[in-house]
Coordinates of C-alpha atoms in Angstrom, one line a residue:
Chain A
X1 CA 58.2 98.3 125.0
X2 CA 57.6 96.3 121.8
X3 CA 60.0 98.3 119.9
X4 CA 62.6 98.1 122.7
X5 CA 62.0 94.0 122.2
X6 CA 62.0 94.2 118.5
X7 CA 65.4 96.4 118.4
X8 CA 67.0 93.8 120.8
X9 CA 65.8 90.9 118.6
X10 CA 67.4 92.7 115.5
X11 CA 70.6 93.1 117.6
X12 CA 70.8 89.6 118.1
X13 CA 69.8 88.9 114.3
X14 CA 72.6 90.9 113.5
X15 CA 75.4 89.7 115.9
X16 CA 74.5 86.3 115.2
X17 CA 75.6 87.0 111.6
X18 CA 78.2 89.3 112.2
X19 CA 80.9 87.7 109.7
X20 CA 78.5 87.5 106.7
X21 CA 77.5 90.9 107.6
X22 CA 81.0 92.4 108.1
X23 CA 81.9 90.5 104.7
X24 CA 79.0 92.4 102.9
X25 CA 79.7 95.7 104.1
X26 CA 83.4 95.2 103.0
X27 CA 82.3 93.9 99.5
X28 CA 80.3 96.8 99.4
X29 CA 83.0 99.3 100.1
X30 CA 85.4 97.4 97.8
X31 CA 83.0 97.4 94.6
X32 CA 82.0 101.0 94.9
X33 CA 85.0 102.9 96.7
X34 CA 88.0 100.9 95.6
X35 CA 89.3 101.4 92.0
X36 CA 90.2 97.8 90.2
X37 CA 88.7 95.8 93.2
X38 CA 85.9 94.6 91.0
X39 CA 88.0 93.8 88.2
X40 CA 87.9 90.0 87.4
X41 CA 91.6 89.7 87.9
X42 CA 91.3 90.9 91.4
X43 CA 88.3 88.8 92.2
X44 CA 89.8 85.6 90.7
X45 CA 93.1 86.4 92.8
X46 CA 91.1 86.4 96.1
X47 CA 89.0 83.2 95.0
X48 CA 92.2 81.5 94.1
X49 CA 94.4 82.3 97.2
X50 CA 91.3 81.9 99.8
X51 CA 89.7 78.7 98.3
X52 CA 93.0 77.2 99.8
X53 CA 92.9 78.4 103.2
X54 CA 89.1 77.8 103.2
X55 CA 89.6 74.1 102.4
X56 CA 91.9 74.1 105.7
X57 CA 89.1 76.1 107.7
X58 CA 86.7 73.8 106.9
X59 CA 88.7 71.0 108.5
X60 CA 89.6 73.2 111.2
X61 CA 85.9 73.9 111.8
X62 CA 85.1 70.2 112.1
X63 CA 87.8 69.6 114.5
X64 CA 86.9 73.1 116.7
X65 CA 83.3 72.0 116.9
X66 CA 84.6 68.7 118.9
X67 CA 86.5 71.1 121.0
X68 CA 89.7 70.2 119.7
X69 CA 92.1 72.1 117.6
X70 CA 94.6 71.1 114.7
X71 CA 97.9 72.8 114.6
X72 CA 99.3 70.5 112.2
X73 CA 97.6 71.9 109.0
X74 CA 100.1 74.2 107.9
X75 CA 102.7 71.4 108.0
X76 CA 100.3 68.8 106.4
X77 CA 99.7 71.2 103.6
X78 CA 103.4 71.3 102.7
X79 CA 103.3 67.6 103.1
X80 CA 100.6 67.1 100.6
X81 CA 101.9 69.5 98.1
X82 CA 105.6 67.5 98.3
X83 CA 103.9 64.2 98.1
X84 CA 102.0 65.5 95.0
X85 CA 105.0 66.7 93.4
X86 CA 107.3 63.8 94.0
X87 CA 104.7 61.1 93.1
X88 CA 103.4 62.6 89.9
X89 CA 106.8 63.3 88.4
X90 CA 107.2 59.5 88.7
X91 CA 103.9 57.8 88.4
X92 CA 101.7 60.4 86.7
X93 CA 98.8 62.8 87.7
X94 CA 96.1 60.7 89.0
X95 CA 98.5 58.5 91.5
X96 CA 100.0 61.8 92.7
X97 CA 96.8 63.4 93.7
X98 CA 95.7 60.1 95.0
X99 CA 98.7 60.0 97.3
X100 CA 98.5 63.7 98.1
X101 CA 95.2 63.1 99.2
X102 CA 95.8 59.8 101.1
X103 CA 98.9 60.9 103.4
X104 CA 97.6 63.9 105.1
X105 CA 94.6 61.8 105.9
X106 CA 96.4 59.2 107.1
X107 CA 98.1 61.4 109.4
X108 CA 95.0 63.2 110.5
X109 CA 93.8 59.4 111.2
X110 CA 96.6 58.8 113.4
X111 CA 96.1 62.1 115.2
X112 CA 92.8 61.0 115.8
X113 CA 93.8 57.8 117.2
X114 CA 95.8 59.5 119.8
X115 CA 93.4 62.1 120.9
X116 CA 90.5 59.7 120.9
X117 CA 92.0 56.4 122.3
X118 CA 94.8 57.9 124.3
X119 CA 92.7 60.8 125.7
X120 CA 95.7 63.1 124.8
X121 CA 95.3 66.9 124.4
X122 CA 94.7 67.6 120.9
X123 CA 96.9 70.7 121.2
X124 CA 99.8 68.6 121.9
X125 CA 99.0 66.0 119.7
X126 CA 98.7 68.1 116.8
X127 CA 101.9 70.4 117.8
X128 CA 103.8 67.1 117.8
X129 CA 102.0 66.1 114.3
X130 CA 103.2 69.5 112.8
X131 CA 106.8 68.6 113.5
X132 CA 106.2 65.0 112.2
X133 CA 104.6 66.1 109.0
X134 CA 107.2 69.0 108.5
X135 CA 110.0 66.4 109.1
X136 CA 108.6 64.1 106.5
X137 CA 107.8 66.8 103.9
X138 CA 111.5 68.0 104.3
X139 CA 112.8 64.5 104.2
X140 CA 110.7 63.6 101.2
X141 CA 111.6 66.9 99.1
X142 CA 115.2 67.0 100.7
X143 CA 114.7 70.3 101.9
X144 CA 114.2 71.6 98.3
X145 CA 111.2 72.9 96.5
X146 CA 109.9 70.0 94.1
X147 CA 108.9 71.4 90.8
X148 CA 106.2 69.8 88.7
X149 CA 106.6 69.5 85.1
X150 CA 103.2 68.5 84.2
X151 CA 101.4 71.5 82.0
X152 CA 98.1 70.3 82.3
X153 CA 98.1 70.0 86.3
X154 CA 99.6 73.4 86.4
X155 CA 96.8 74.7 84.3
X156 CA 94.5 73.2 86.3
X157 CA 95.5 75.4 89.4
X158 CA 94.5 78.5 87.2
X159 CA 91.7 77.1 85.3
X160 CA 88.4 78.6 85.3
X161 CA 85.0 77.2 84.7
X162 CA 82.4 79.6 83.6
X163 CA 84.9 82.4 84.5
X164 CA 84.8 81.0 88.2
X165 CA 88.1 79.3 89.4
X166 CA 88.0 75.6 89.6
X167 CA 89.7 75.9 92.9
X168 CA 87.0 78.1 94.2
X169 CA 84.4 75.8 92.8
X170 CA 86.1 72.7 94.5
X171 CA 86.1 74.7 98.0
X172 CA 82.4 75.5 97.3
X173 CA 81.5 71.5 96.6
X174 CA 83.6 71.0 100.0
X175 CA 81.7 73.7 101.7
X176 CA 78.2 72.4 100.4
X177 CA 79.4 68.7 101.7
X178 CA 80.5 69.9 105.2
X179 CA 77.3 71.9 105.6
X180 CA 75.1 69.0 104.4
X181 CA 77.3 66.9 107.0
X182 CA 76.7 69.6 109.8
X183 CA 73.0 70.2 109.2
X184 CA 71.4 66.9 108.0
X185 CA 73.8 63.9 109.0
X186 CA 73.8 62.2 112.6
X187 CA 77.5 62.2 112.7
X188 CA 77.3 66.2 112.0
X189 CA 75.1 66.7 115.1
X190 CA 77.2 64.4 117.0
X191 CA 80.5 66.7 116.3
X192 CA 78.5 69.6 118.0
X193 CA 77.2 67.1 120.9
X194 CA 80.6 66.3 121.8
X195 CA 82.1 70.0 121.8
X196 CA 79.1 71.0 123.9
X197 CA 79.4 68.3 126.4
X198 CA 81.4 65.1 126.0
X199 CA 80.3 63.5 128.9
X200 CA 76.8 63.7 128.5
X201 CA 77.2 62.7 124.8
X202 CA 79.0 59.5 126.0
X203 CA 76.4 58.8 128.5
X204 CA 73.7 59.3 125.7
X205 CA 75.6 56.4 124.0
X206 CA 77.3 58.0 121.2
X207 CA 80.6 56.5 120.4
X208 CA 82.4 59.7 120.9
X209 CA 85.8 58.1 120.0
X210 CA 84.4 57.4 116.4
X211 CA 83.3 60.9 116.0
X212 CA 86.8 62.5 117.0
X213 CA 88.4 60.0 115.0
X214 CA 86.3 61.4 112.1
X215 CA 86.8 64.9 112.8
X216 CA 90.9 64.9 112.7
X217 CA 90.6 62.4 109.7
X218 CA 88.3 65.0 107.8
X219 CA 90.7 67.7 109.0
X220 CA 93.5 66.1 107.3
X221 CA 91.4 65.2 104.0
X222 CA 90.5 68.6 103.8
X223 CA 93.9 70.1 104.4
X224 CA 95.0 67.7 101.6
X225 CA 92.6 68.8 99.2
X226 CA 93.9 72.3 100.1
X227 CA 97.3 71.1 99.1
X228 CA 96.6 69.5 95.8
X229 CA 95.3 73.0 94.9
X230 CA 98.3 74.7 96.2
X231 CA 100.7 72.3 94.5
X232 CA 98.6 73.0 91.1
X233 CA 98.7 76.8 91.7
X234 CA 102.5 76.9 92.5
X235 CA 103.5 74.4 90.0
X236 CA 105.7 72.7 92.8
X237 CA 106.0 71.1 96.2
X238 CA 107.2 73.2 98.8
X239 CA 108.2 71.6 102.1
X240 CA 108.5 74.7 103.8
X241 CA 105.5 76.4 102.4
X242 CA 102.3 76.6 104.5
X243 CA 103.6 77.4 107.7
X244 CA 101.1 79.5 109.9
X245 CA 98.3 78.4 107.8
X246 CA 96.9 76.5 110.5
X247 CA 96.6 79.9 112.6
X248 CA 94.8 81.5 109.5
X249 CA 92.5 78.8 109.4
X250 CA 91.7 78.9 113.2
X251 CA 91.3 82.8 112.9
X252 CA 88.7 82.2 110.0
X253 CA 86.7 79.9 112.0
X254 CA 86.9 82.3 115.1
X255 CA 85.9 85.3 113.1
X256 CA 83.0 83.2 111.6
X257 CA 81.5 83.0 115.0
X258 CA 83.0 79.6 116.2
X259 CA 83.9 78.9 120.0
X260 CA 87.6 77.1 120.5
X261 CA 85.6 75.6 123.5
X262 CA 83.7 73.5 121.2
X263 CA 80.0 73.1 120.3
X264 CA 79.6 76.6 118.5
X265 CA 80.4 77.4 114.7
X266 CA 79.2 76.8 111.2
X267 CA 80.1 76.7 107.7
X268 CA 78.6 79.9 106.5
X269 CA 80.3 81.7 109.4
X270 CA 83.7 80.0 108.3
X271 CA 83.4 80.6 104.6
X272 CA 82.7 84.5 105.4
X273 CA 85.5 84.5 108.0
X274 CA 88.1 83.1 105.2
X275 CA 86.9 85.8 102.7
X276 CA 86.8 88.6 105.4
X277 CA 90.4 88.1 105.6
X278 CA 91.0 88.1 101.5
X279 CA 88.7 91.1 101.0
X280 CA 90.4 93.0 103.6
X281 CA 93.9 91.9 102.3
X282 CA 93.0 93.1 98.8
X283 CA 91.4 96.4 99.9
X284 CA 94.6 97.4 101.8
X285 CA 96.7 96.6 98.8
X286 CA 94.7 98.3 96.2
X287 CA 94.4 101.5 98.3
X288 CA 98.1 101.7 99.1
X289 CA 98.3 101.1 102.5
X290 CA 101.8 99.6 103.3
X291 CA 101.5 95.8 103.9
X292 CA 103.2 95.9 107.1
X293 CA 99.8 97.4 108.6
X294 CA 97.7 94.0 107.4
X295 CA 98.6 92.2 110.4
X296 CA 97.4 94.7 112.7
X297 CA 94.1 94.9 110.8
X298 CA 93.7 91.4 110.9
X299 CA 94.3 91.3 114.6
X300 CA 91.9 93.8 115.3
X301 CA 89.3 92.0 113.3
X302 CA 90.0 89.0 115.2
X303 CA 89.6 90.6 118.4
X304 CA 86.2 92.6 117.4
X305 CA 84.9 89.0 116.3
X306 CA 85.5 87.3 119.5
X307 CA 84.4 90.4 121.6
X308 CA 81.2 90.1 119.9
X309 CA 80.6 86.5 120.2
X310 CA 81.3 87.0 123.7
X311 CA 78.9 89.5 124.1
X312 CA 76.4 87.2 122.2
X313 CA 77.2 84.5 124.6
X314 CA 76.3 87.0 127.8
X315 CA 73.1 88.0 126.2
X316 CA 72.1 84.4 125.8
X317 CA 73.1 83.6 129.3
X318 CA 71.2 86.6 130.3
X319 CA 68.0 85.8 128.5
Chain B
X1 CA 88.5 77.0 151.3
X2 CA 90.0 80.6 151.6
X3 CA 93.1 82.1 150.6
X4 CA 95.3 81.2 153.5
X5 CA 94.0 77.7 153.9
X6 CA 94.8 77.3 150.2
X7 CA 98.2 78.5 150.6
X8 CA 98.7 75.4 153.3
X9 CA 97.0 73.2 150.9
X10 CA 99.5 74.2 148.2
X11 CA 102.7 73.3 150.3
X12 CA 101.3 69.7 150.4
X13 CA 100.7 69.8 146.9
X14 CA 104.0 70.9 145.9
X15 CA 105.4 67.4 147.1
X16 CA 103.7 66.1 144.1
X17 CA 105.3 68.7 141.7
X18 CA 108.6 67.5 143.3
X19 CA 107.8 64.0 142.2
X20 CA 106.7 65.1 139.0
X21 CA 109.8 66.9 138.5
X22 CA 111.9 63.9 139.3
X23 CA 110.1 61.9 136.6
X24 CA 110.8 64.6 134.0
X25 CA 114.5 64.8 135.0
X26 CA 114.7 61.0 134.9
X27 CA 113.8 61.3 131.1
X28 CA 116.4 64.2 130.8
X29 CA 119.2 62.0 132.3
X30 CA 118.3 59.0 130.0
X31 CA 118.7 61.3 127.1
X32 CA 121.9 62.8 128.6
X33 CA 123.3 59.4 129.1
X34 CA 122.6 58.4 125.6
X35 CA 124.1 61.6 124.5
X36 CA 127.3 60.8 126.5
X37 CA 127.6 57.4 125.2
X38 CA 127.0 58.3 121.2
X39 CA 129.4 61.4 122.0
X40 CA 132.1 58.9 123.9
X41 CA 131.9 61.5 126.8
X42 CA 132.2 64.8 125.1
X43 CA 128.5 65.6 125.7
X44 CA 129.0 65.6 129.7
X45 CA 132.0 68.0 129.6
X46 CA 131.1 71.0 131.4
X47 CA 132.0 73.1 128.3
X48 CA 129.3 71.2 126.3
X49 CA 126.5 71.3 128.8
X50 CA 127.3 75.1 129.3
X51 CA 126.7 75.4 125.5
X52 CA 123.4 73.3 125.6
X53 CA 122.1 76.2 128.1
X54 CA 123.9 79.1 126.2
X55 CA 122.3 78.1 122.8
X56 CA 118.9 77.5 124.6
X57 CA 118.9 81.1 126.6
X58 CA 116.3 82.6 124.5
X59 CA 114.1 79.6 124.8
X60 CA 114.5 79.2 128.5
X61 CA 113.1 82.9 129.3
X62 CA 110.3 82.2 126.6
X63 CA 109.3 79.0 128.2
X64 CA 109.4 80.6 131.5
X65 CA 107.4 83.2 130.3
X66 CA 104.7 80.4 128.8
X67 CA 104.9 78.5 132.0
X68 CA 103.6 81.7 134.0
X69 CA 100.7 82.0 131.4
X70 CA 99.8 78.1 131.4
X71 CA 99.8 78.1 134.9
X72 CA 96.6 80.6 135.1
X73 CA 95.4 78.1 132.1
X74 CA 96.2 80.6 129.1
X75 CA 98.2 80.3 126.6
X76 CA 100.6 83.0 125.0
X77 CA 101.2 83.0 121.2
X78 CA 102.4 86.6 121.4
X79 CA 105.9 85.9 123.0
X80 CA 107.8 85.7 119.6
X81 CA 106.4 88.6 118.5
X82 CA 106.6 90.7 121.6
X83 CA 110.4 89.3 121.5
X84 CA 110.8 90.7 117.9
X85 CA 109.2 94.3 118.7
X86 CA 111.6 94.7 121.8
X87 CA 114.5 93.5 119.6
X88 CA 113.4 96.3 117.2
X89 CA 113.0 99.1 119.8
X90 CA 116.1 98.2 121.1
X91 CA 118.1 99.0 118.2
X92 CA 115.7 101.7 117.3
X93 CA 116.3 103.8 120.4
X94 CA 120.2 103.3 120.6
X95 CA 120.6 107.1 120.3
X96 CA 119.3 107.5 123.6
X97 CA 121.9 104.8 125.2
X98 CA 121.5 101.1 125.5
X99 CA 120.2 101.3 129.1
X100 CA 117.2 103.5 127.8
X101 CA 116.7 101.7 124.9
X102 CA 116.3 98.4 127.0
X103 CA 113.9 99.8 129.4
X104 CA 111.6 101.5 126.6
X105 CA 111.5 97.9 124.9
X106 CA 110.7 96.3 128.5
X107 CA 108.0 99.0 128.8
X108 CA 106.5 98.4 125.7
X109 CA 106.4 94.8 125.9
X110 CA 104.8 95.1 129.3
X111 CA 101.8 97.2 127.5
X112 CA 101.4 94.6 125.2
X113 CA 101.3 91.9 128.0
X114 CA 98.7 94.2 129.8
X115 CA 96.5 94.6 126.7
X116 CA 96.4 90.6 126.1
X117 CA 96.1 90.2 129.9
X118 CA 93.2 92.8 130.5
X119 CA 91.2 91.5 127.3
X120 CA 91.5 87.8 128.6
X121 CA 90.6 88.8 132.2
X122 CA 88.1 91.7 132.1
X123 CA 86.5 91.1 128.6
X124 CA 86.7 87.0 129.2
X125 CA 88.1 86.6 125.9
X126 CA 90.0 83.2 125.1
X127 CA 93.6 83.7 125.7
X128 CA 94.2 81.7 122.5
X129 CA 92.6 83.9 120.2
X130 CA 93.5 87.1 122.0
X131 CA 97.3 86.3 121.9
X132 CA 96.7 85.1 118.3
X133 CA 95.5 88.4 117.2
X134 CA 98.0 90.2 119.4
X135 CA 100.7 88.2 117.7
X136 CA 99.7 89.7 114.2
X137 CA 99.2 93.1 115.7
X138 CA 102.6 93.3 117.3
X139 CA 104.4 91.5 114.4
X140 CA 102.7 94.1 111.9
X141 CA 103.7 96.9 114.2
X142 CA 107.2 95.9 114.4
X143 CA 107.5 95.9 110.6
X144 CA 105.7 99.3 110.5
X145 CA 108.6 100.5 112.7
X146 CA 111.4 99.1 111.1
X147 CA 110.1 99.4 107.5
X148 CA 109.7 95.8 107.0
X149 CA 113.5 94.9 107.3
X150 CA 116.0 94.1 109.7
X151 CA 117.2 97.2 111.3
X152 CA 121.1 98.0 112.4
X153 CA 120.9 101.4 113.9
X154 CA 118.8 104.0 115.7
X155 CA 116.4 106.5 114.7
X156 CA 119.2 109.2 114.4
X157 CA 121.9 106.5 113.0
X158 CA 123.6 105.6 116.3
X159 CA 124.9 102.0 115.8
X160 CA 124.0 99.0 118.2
X161 CA 126.3 99.6 121.1
X162 CA 129.2 97.0 121.5
X163 CA 128.1 96.1 124.9
X164 CA 125.5 93.7 123.5
X165 CA 127.9 91.4 121.9
X166 CA 130.4 92.2 124.8
X167 CA 127.5 90.8 127.0
X168 CA 126.5 88.0 124.9
X169 CA 129.9 86.6 124.4
X170 CA 131.2 87.6 127.9
X171 CA 131.7 85.7 130.9
X172 CA 132.0 86.2 135.0
X173 CA 133.9 83.9 136.6
X174 CA 134.0 81.5 133.8
X175 CA 130.2 81.4 133.7
X176 CA 128.8 83.0 130.6
X177 CA 126.8 85.9 130.9
X178 CA 123.6 84.6 129.0
X179 CA 123.9 81.6 131.4
X180 CA 123.9 83.9 134.5
X181 CA 121.1 85.9 133.2
X182 CA 119.0 82.5 132.9
X183 CA 120.2 81.6 136.5
X184 CA 118.8 85.0 137.7
X185 CA 115.6 84.9 135.9
X186 CA 115.1 81.0 136.9
X187 CA 115.5 82.1 140.5
X188 CA 113.5 85.1 140.1
X189 CA 110.4 83.2 138.6
X190 CA 110.5 80.6 141.1
X191 CA 110.6 82.8 143.9
X192 CA 107.6 84.5 142.4
X193 CA 105.7 81.4 142.1
X194 CA 106.4 80.9 145.8
X195 CA 104.8 84.3 146.6
X196 CA 101.5 84.5 147.6
X197 CA 100.8 85.8 143.9
X198 CA 102.3 82.5 142.6
X199 CA 100.4 80.4 144.9
X200 CA 97.1 82.3 143.7
X201 CA 98.3 81.9 139.9
X202 CA 98.2 78.2 140.7
X203 CA 94.7 78.3 142.3
X204 CA 93.2 80.2 139.5
X205 CA 94.7 77.7 137.1
X206 CA 93.0 75.0 139.1
X207 CA 89.7 76.3 139.3
X208 CA 89.2 79.9 138.5
X209 CA 85.6 80.2 140.2
X210 CA 86.7 78.6 143.3
X211 CA 89.7 80.7 143.5
X212 CA 87.2 83.8 143.1
X213 CA 85.0 82.8 145.9
X214 CA 88.2 81.9 148.0
X215 CA 88.9 85.8 147.8
X216 CA 91.8 85.5 145.5
X217 CA 92.1 88.7 143.8
X218 CA 91.8 86.7 140.4
X219 CA 92.0 90.0 137.9
X220 CA 94.9 91.3 139.4
X221 CA 97.0 88.0 139.5
X222 CA 96.2 87.4 135.9
X223 CA 96.7 90.5 134.6
X224 CA 100.0 90.6 136.4
X225 CA 101.0 87.1 135.0
X226 CA 100.7 88.3 131.4
X227 CA 102.8 91.6 132.2
X228 CA 105.2 89.4 133.7
X229 CA 105.2 86.9 130.6
X230 CA 105.6 89.8 128.2
X231 CA 108.4 91.3 130.2
X232 CA 110.6 87.9 130.0
X233 CA 109.9 88.0 126.5
X234 CA 110.7 91.6 125.6
X235 CA 114.0 90.7 128.0
X236 CA 114.8 87.8 125.7
X237 CA 115.6 90.4 123.1
X238 CA 118.4 91.5 124.7
X239 CA 120.3 88.0 124.2
X240 CA 118.8 88.1 120.6
X241 CA 120.2 91.3 120.0
X242 CA 123.6 90.3 121.4
X243 CA 123.8 87.2 119.3
X244 CA 122.6 88.5 115.9
X245 CA 123.8 92.3 116.1
X246 CA 120.2 93.4 114.9
X247 CA 116.6 94.2 115.5
X248 CA 114.6 91.7 113.3
X249 CA 110.7 92.3 112.8
X250 CA 110.1 88.5 111.9
X251 CA 112.4 87.1 114.7
X252 CA 111.0 84.1 117.1
X253 CA 108.1 82.9 114.9
X254 CA 109.1 79.5 116.2
X255 CA 109.2 80.4 119.8
X256 CA 105.6 80.2 120.9
X257 CA 105.0 76.6 120.0
X258 CA 108.5 75.6 121.0
X259 CA 107.9 77.1 124.4
X260 CA 104.5 75.5 124.5
X261 CA 106.2 72.1 123.9
X262 CA 109.1 72.5 126.3
X263 CA 106.5 73.9 129.2
X264 CA 104.3 70.5 128.5
X265 CA 107.3 68.1 128.2
X266 CA 108.2 69.8 131.6
X267 CA 105.1 68.3 133.3
X268 CA 102.7 71.2 133.0
X269 CA 99.1 70.8 131.9
X270 CA 97.6 72.8 129.3
X271 CA 94.3 73.1 131.4
X272 CA 96.1 74.9 133.9
X273 CA 97.2 74.8 137.6
X274 CA 100.2 72.4 137.1
X275 CA 103.6 73.2 135.9
X276 CA 107.0 73.9 137.6
X277 CA 110.3 76.2 136.8
X278 CA 112.5 73.0 137.2
X279 CA 110.2 71.1 134.9
X280 CA 110.1 73.8 132.3
X281 CA 113.9 74.2 132.3
X282 CA 114.5 70.5 131.8
X283 CA 112.0 70.7 129.2
X284 CA 113.8 73.0 127.2
X285 CA 117.1 70.9 128.1
X286 CA 115.5 67.9 126.6
X287 CA 114.7 69.5 123.5
X288 CA 118.1 70.9 123.3
X289 CA 119.9 67.3 124.2
X290 CA 117.6 66.0 121.7
X291 CA 118.8 68.1 119.0
X292 CA 122.4 67.6 120.1
X293 CA 121.8 63.7 120.1
X294 CA 120.2 63.8 116.6
X295 CA 123.4 65.9 115.2
X296 CA 125.9 63.4 117.0
X297 CA 124.0 60.4 115.5
X298 CA 124.0 62.3 112.0
X299 CA 120.4 62.5 111.7
X300 CA 119.8 64.8 108.8
X301 CA 118.3 68.1 110.1
X302 CA 115.5 67.7 107.6
X303 CA 114.0 64.6 109.5
X304 CA 115.1 66.4 112.9
X305 CA 111.3 68.1 113.2
X306 CA 109.7 64.8 112.9
X307 CA 111.6 63.0 115.8
X308 CA 111.0 66.3 117.8
X309 CA 107.3 66.0 117.1
X310 CA 107.3 62.2 118.0
X311 CA 109.2 63.1 121.3
X312 CA 106.8 65.7 122.4
X313 CA 104.0 63.3 121.9
X314 CA 105.6 60.6 123.7
X315 CA 106.7 62.7 126.7
X316 CA 103.1 63.9 127.2
X317 CA 101.7 60.7 126.8
X318 CA 104.0 59.3 129.7
X319 CA 103.1 62.3 132.0
X320 CA 99.2 61.8 131.5
X321 CA 99.5 58.0 131.7
X322 CA 101.0 58.5 135.4
X323 CA 98.1 60.8 136.3
X324 CA 95.4 58.3 135.2

């Protein structure tokens, strides 16, 4: 009986960390059984590409914790790259970055206002904002990619510090800040509270409007950070880029154990969710499986992850 | 409340739905008047109105599919992928004849719907995530089948039957076939929503637990709804193949969000239990009219998504304010 209990505890321990464990298994497989996986070029490529989606996923996590969803991220990242490119070529690097960070943050702020003040469903508001941001990006860029002619900024997109891509370092800092916010700050705990039960949080005297407003603004800002990194990597602003990124970030949060009903999820899970997709894509590419199968793998992983988190919920209720 | 008394209750409630639809129709009429004034009357000519439905035929079918799922408080992100897959299957199985090809495509679509529906119903997984995964899987399988590119001929080299183009461009007694198809589907879906299964669907969307304890076969109804939605998405591929003359593994990527927009503009609630066929069709027409107006006013196509986005937010805001 003692053994049975210990087995069960071990089972819960594992299922609570399914994202990181799956990532570790895949990394192990990649390092030892897939040629060229452990090369610096490959690992750098994974870090470069998925750090950007990682920034979006952190924002998405904050929103999903409150029980909301942000569908506008994909368009907002396009808006950020376009603003970055346009402002940068006229006024220089620093104003470009500042404006690129500012505008999606403002879009996120207005989303937050609509969701919190007017009590509109996040799904619809961010669906509308998806259109608004895409339209703005297309208008500013005149529906054409805007190239960036500043070499320093473009090099920044691929720069490394101690052989780690700067983009990954920025993403790491963002992840640590979000982790600190969620674990150590009152506001972070409120995010979980609002997602678990909005009504009881409100009744305990928390200003839930402010909490929600913060969540969408933060999502806009983190998306903008991803946008600046993307602009630097592409060396241009692309008004049609980034479509579908919102679904990738949602998938990462969910695979990392987050619940779309709010209140459940964490930075560790989300980050491992992001790189799980990165590592799998890389392994599939390197083992010569046709790229068309990648979507199937991705879909099956998402399904497995939600099924697992569902089982976890059931066992928690049963206990 | 048991199942039969629920049905009575539902009849009373349907008068609220009618009010809802009238309000949405008013928005549509205002938009149409604006369009008529801007176009100096051209917009209201029967030919132009028919064009509006004609151009939005695919979206009407997909939006009705979305409506069914939204009524049971789900959401279906895989509708576009299923249409793409269906278009690929229709073209690849041309060797067996168009009829057989369409049947195969519709059958496959229903299988995908059944899988999503079962996962949502029996495993209680959130529909957003399940259909998001399904979307990835179906798009990827469509690419595997088609080799990643558009397909123009069957496995054994049979070209696409002329019938698809003839169907798409043809008409019966002056009414284009696409519009006829839409009308038939609209009638069938509203019939379905008036059967006991349809009423059960509303009940499930309103409160699944109550529905279950009222003796409603919740599981059967939910799975049926997902299968029907997938069937409609598969059917939309017939119009698609007629229009573009190929099977496209990347078709319809904008369909999930556009259909959700149309359904919610049409007064449905994403939390389920509310929504009507008439509202949804008007929702599609509002989106279509809007594009028409913007083109008439010379709004550059680049800024049009922004205007559309604002209209979606406004329409839903007006709807929700009325309820409060």
